[in-house]
GROMACS .gro file of C-alpha atoms in nm:
model
  220
    1MET     CA    1   3.393  11.396   5.512
    2ARG     CA    2   3.317  11.489   5.149
    3ARG     CA    3   3.251  11.195   4.920
    4LEU     CA    4   3.481  11.130   4.628
    5PRO     CA    5   3.383  11.271   4.287
    6TRP     CA    6   3.149  11.045   4.090
    7GLY     CA    7   3.416  10.934   3.841
    8ARG     CA    8   3.652  10.830   4.119
    9ARG     CA    9   3.377  10.644   4.303
   10MET     CA   10   3.292  10.455   3.986
   11ALA     CA   11   3.661  10.371   3.936
   12ALA     CA   12   3.689  10.253   4.297
   13VAL     CA   13   3.392  10.017   4.269
   14ALA     CA   14   3.515   9.889   3.932
   15SER     CA   15   3.860   9.831   4.080
   16LEU     CA   16   3.717   9.572   4.318
   17GLY     CA   17   3.597   9.365   4.024
   18ASP     CA   18   3.946   9.214   4.017
   19GLU     CA   19   3.948   8.916   4.254
   20LYS     CA   20   4.304   8.961   4.385
   21ARG     CA   21   4.245   9.333   4.439
   22ARG     CA   22   3.922   9.263   4.624
   23GLN     CA   23   4.093   9.007   4.848
   24LEU     CA   24   4.370   9.253   4.932
   25PHE     CA   25   4.117   9.525   5.010
   26GLU     CA   26   3.915   9.294   5.234
   27LEU     CA   27   4.231   9.183   5.415
   28ILE     CA   28   4.336   9.540   5.492
   29ALA     CA   29   3.984   9.662   5.570
   30ALA     CA   30   3.953   9.387   5.834
   31SER     CA   31   4.281   9.481   6.004
   32ASP     CA   32   4.304   9.727   6.292
   33ALA     CA   33   4.660   9.816   6.192
   34ALA     CA   34   4.819   9.913   5.862
   35ILE     CA   35   4.958   9.618   5.664
   36GLY     CA   36   5.277   9.601   5.457
   37ARG     CA   37   5.324   9.447   5.114
   38ASP     CA   38   5.515   9.145   5.244
   39GLU     CA   39   5.250   9.064   5.503
   40ALA     CA   40   4.968   9.103   5.253
   41ALA     CA   41   5.145   8.889   4.992
   42LEU     CA   42   5.212   8.617   5.247
   43ALA     CA   43   4.855   8.618   5.380
   44LEU     CA   44   4.709   8.565   5.033
   45GLY     CA   45   4.984   8.353   4.881
   46LEU     CA   46   5.069   8.612   4.618
   47PRO     CA   47   5.407   8.713   4.474
   48ARG     CA   48   5.527   9.035   4.639
   49SER     CA   49   5.532   9.216   4.305
   50THR     CA   50   5.170   9.118   4.236
   51ALA     CA   51   5.055   9.231   4.580
   52SER     CA   52   5.245   9.558   4.542
   53PHE     CA   53   5.088   9.631   4.204
   54HIS     CA   54   4.733   9.574   4.324
   55LEU     CA   55   4.786   9.759   4.652
   56ASP     CA   56   4.912  10.066   4.470
   57ARG     CA   57   4.618  10.046   4.230
   58LEU     CA   58   4.382  10.045   4.530
   59VAL     CA   59   4.558  10.358   4.656
   60GLN     CA   60   4.522  10.520   4.314
   61ASP     CA   61   4.150  10.441   4.313
   62GLY     CA   62   4.098  10.597   4.657
   63LEU     CA   63   4.026  10.276   4.849
   64LEU     CA   64   4.354  10.254   5.042
   65ALA     CA   65   4.590  10.510   5.191
   66VAL     CA   66   4.964  10.479   5.245
   67GLU     CA   67   5.158  10.519   5.569
   68PHE     CA   68   5.529  10.477   5.635
   69HIS     CA   69   5.641  10.302   5.952
   70LYS     CA   70   5.983  10.201   6.074
   71ALA     CA   71   5.995   9.825   6.098
   72SER     CA   72   6.053   9.690   6.449
   73GLY     CA   73   6.267   9.391   6.535
   74LYS     CA   74   6.477   9.414   6.218
   75SER     CA   75   6.849   9.476   6.184
   76GLY     CA   76   7.103   9.497   5.906
   77PRO     CA   77   7.113   9.694   5.580
   78GLY     CA   78   6.790   9.880   5.511
   79SER     CA   79   6.642   9.803   5.851
   80GLY     CA   80   6.614  10.171   5.937
   81ARG     CA   81   6.420  10.258   5.624
   82PRO     CA   82   6.048  10.323   5.684
   83ALA     CA   83   5.827  10.053   5.533
   84LYS     CA   84   5.533  10.130   5.308
   85MET     CA   85   5.211  10.030   5.481
   86TYR     CA   86   4.849  10.030   5.368
   87ARG     CA   87   4.525  10.102   5.549
   88GLN     CA   88   4.165  10.155   5.444
   89ALA     CA   89   4.116  10.512   5.321
   90THR     CA   90   3.743  10.550   5.376
   91SER     CA   91   3.473  10.365   5.563
   92GLU     CA   92   3.251  10.322   5.257
   93ILE     CA   93   3.221  10.414   4.891
   94GLY     CA   94   2.901  10.395   4.691
   95ALA     CA   95   2.837  10.472   4.326
   96SER     CA   96   2.526  10.464   4.110
   97VAL     CA   97   2.434  10.538   3.751
   98PRO     CA   98   2.307  10.808   3.723
   99ASP     CA   99   2.474  10.969   4.024
  100ARG     CA  100   2.252  10.975   4.333
  101ASN     CA  101   2.314  11.108   4.683
  102TYR     CA  102   2.066  10.942   4.915
  103ASP     CA  103   2.323  10.958   5.197
  104LEU     CA  104   2.299  11.337   5.191
  105ALA     CA  105   1.920  11.323   5.191
  106GLY     CA  106   1.924  11.088   5.490
  107GLU     CA  107   2.168  11.313   5.675
  108LEU     CA  108   1.953  11.622   5.613
  109LEU     CA  109   1.633  11.449   5.719
  110ALA     CA  110   1.789  11.306   6.036
  111ALA     CA  111   1.943  11.643   6.127
  112ALA     CA  112   1.605  11.810   6.076
  113ILE     CA  113   1.432  11.564   6.311
  114GLU     CA  114   1.702  11.616   6.575
  115HIS     CA  115   1.672  11.994   6.544
  116SER     CA  116   1.294  11.977   6.562
  117THR     CA  117   1.301  11.755   6.870
  118ALA     CA  118   1.555  11.974   7.048
  119THR     CA  119   1.396  12.310   6.970
  120GLY     CA  120   1.027  12.240   6.917
  121THR     CA  121   1.050  12.385   6.566
  122ALA     CA  122   0.824  12.228   6.304
  123VAL     CA  123   1.005  11.949   6.118
  124GLY     CA  124   0.949  12.116   5.781
  125ASP     CA  125   1.105  12.442   5.900
  126SER     CA  126   1.394  12.250   6.056
  127LEU     CA  127   1.453  12.069   5.728
  128LEU     CA  128   1.475  12.396   5.536
  129ALA     CA  129   1.716  12.544   5.790
  130THR     CA  130   1.945  12.241   5.814
  131SER     CA  131   1.949  12.197   5.436
  132TYR     CA  132   2.044  12.560   5.383
  133ARG     CA  133   2.327  12.538   5.635
  134LYS     CA  134   2.455  12.215   5.480
  135GLY     CA  135   2.459  12.373   5.135
  136GLN     CA  136   2.654  12.666   5.274
  137ALA     CA  137   2.903  12.440   5.450
  138LEU     CA  138   2.968  12.208   5.156
  139ALA     CA  139   2.998  12.489   4.900
  140SER     CA  140   3.229  12.699   5.115
  141GLY     CA  141   3.550  12.757   4.919
  142ALA     CA  142   3.406  12.621   4.591
  143VAL     CA  143   3.540  12.774   4.270
  144SER     CA  144   3.187  12.856   4.154
  145LEU     CA  145   2.828  12.746   4.201
  146GLU     CA  146   2.838  12.558   3.871
  147VAL     CA  147   3.151  12.367   3.969
  148PHE     CA  148   3.001  12.283   4.307
  149ILE     CA  149   2.671  12.150   4.178
  150ALA     CA  150   2.851  11.951   3.909
  151GLY     CA  151   3.052  11.781   4.183
  152GLU     CA  152   2.732  11.704   4.374
  153GLY     CA  153   2.586  11.517   4.077
  154TYR     CA  154   2.333  11.768   3.938
  155GLU     CA  155   2.487  11.765   3.586
  156PRO     CA  156   2.440  12.137   3.511
  157SER     CA  157   2.392  12.223   3.145
  158PRO     CA  158   2.370  12.574   2.989
  159ASP     CA  159   2.010  12.662   2.905
  160GLY     CA  160   2.106  12.899   2.624
  161GLU     CA  161   1.996  13.206   2.818
  162GLY     CA  162   2.279  13.238   3.069
  163GLY     CA  163   2.130  13.002   3.324
  164LEU     CA  164   2.172  12.633   3.396
  165THR     CA  165   1.944  12.334   3.366
  166LEU     CA  166   2.012  12.063   3.623
  167VAL     CA  167   1.979  11.748   3.416
  168ASN     CA  168   2.012  11.501   3.704
  169CYS     CA  169   1.833  11.484   4.038
  170PRO     CA  170   2.058  11.335   4.310
  171PHE     CA  171   1.745  11.250   4.512
  172HIS     CA  172   1.540  11.109   4.224
  173ARG     CA  173   1.371  10.811   4.389
  174LEU     CA  174   1.285  11.006   4.704
  175SER     CA  175   1.151  11.301   4.507
  176ASP     CA  176   0.923  11.068   4.308
  177GLY     CA  177   0.753  10.951   4.626
  178HIS     CA  178   0.775  11.267   4.836
  179PRO     CA  179   0.810  11.561   4.597
  180ASP     CA  180   0.695  11.839   4.830
  181VAL     CA  181   0.936  11.745   5.108
  182VAL     CA  182   1.236  11.652   4.894
  183CYS     CA  183   1.207  11.943   4.650
  184ALA     CA  184   1.181  12.192   4.936
  185MET     CA  185   1.490  12.034   5.095
  186ASN     CA  186   1.675  12.043   4.763
  187GLY     CA  187   1.589  12.406   4.692
  188SER     CA  188   1.703  12.514   5.036
  189PHE     CA  189   2.027  12.319   5.000
  190LEU     CA  190   2.099  12.486   4.666
  191ARG     CA  191   2.017  12.832   4.801
  192GLY     CA  192   2.267  12.778   5.081
  193ALA     CA  193   2.525  12.669   4.823
  194ALA     CA  194   2.452  12.977   4.611
  195ALA     CA  195   2.501  13.205   4.910
  196ALA     CA  196   2.834  13.039   4.992
  197CYS     CA  197   2.948  13.092   4.631
  198GLY     CA  198   2.856  13.461   4.638
  199GLU     CA  199   2.554  13.416   4.411
  200PRO     CA  200   2.205  13.559   4.478
  201GLU     CA  201   1.981  13.295   4.631
  202GLU     CA  202   1.710  13.409   4.389
  203ARG     CA  203   1.902  13.235   4.109
  204ILE     CA  204   1.763  12.907   4.244
  205ALA     CA  205   1.420  12.870   4.087
  206PRO     CA  206   1.164  12.588   4.049
  207ASN     CA  207   1.178  12.365   3.744
  208SER     CA  208   0.886  12.151   3.628
  209GLU     CA  209   1.052  11.990   3.326
  210PRO     CA  210   0.998  11.611   3.346
  211GLY     CA  211   1.312  11.403   3.398
  212GLN     CA  212   1.517  11.693   3.539
  213CYS     CA  213   1.594  11.828   3.884
  214CYS     CA  214   1.311  12.025   4.046
  215ALA     CA  215   1.538  12.332   4.057
  216ARG     CA  216   1.722  12.533   3.796
  217ILE     CA  217   1.977  12.814   3.801
  218THR     CA  218   1.845  13.132   3.641
  219PRO     CA  219   2.070  13.379   3.455
  220PRO     CA  220   2.264  13.626   3.673
   0.00000   0.00000   0.00000
């Protein structure tokens, strides 16, 4: 599953700063079944209107999803109307400032080890191959390479020559300690993304500017 855009992840984390909202989220996250507004309000001793407001805000911020179920065991006017129910929308949401994507790095490294173990391929070669394929898969259907890498947290900025500088490194802490491995992984991932967006892979070039990503996008 693709992670939410950075702005929405930040909003989701900030949303839980409200105590009532956090309690409602924890209540629903701990439940195996979707929960209705009345049940949630009763469980936390909140007015129904208050529970409804915060539940809908959690939906807006991407933390909860809505389902509609016909209530069982009820009769009379309105008993046949489906009830609005809430469930957790995603298993986890993380946000950092600046935007980082260590989950993706971990996924690529684990996939490379699995591929190496299964095929006997050198781990480094497996990492390049799995990173390239992941870049292709994630960028498939993207509007453009620039839009894709912006969504992945690279913060592309025009370099004044028709290319792009990648201001942010989503793997910053890892690349500080293991630059050869992480930069090779990153370059392969971006080349796969470029290919999926119909761009020449050669547009992905090394970048040695301090404080920026180890790759840049050269002019077409």
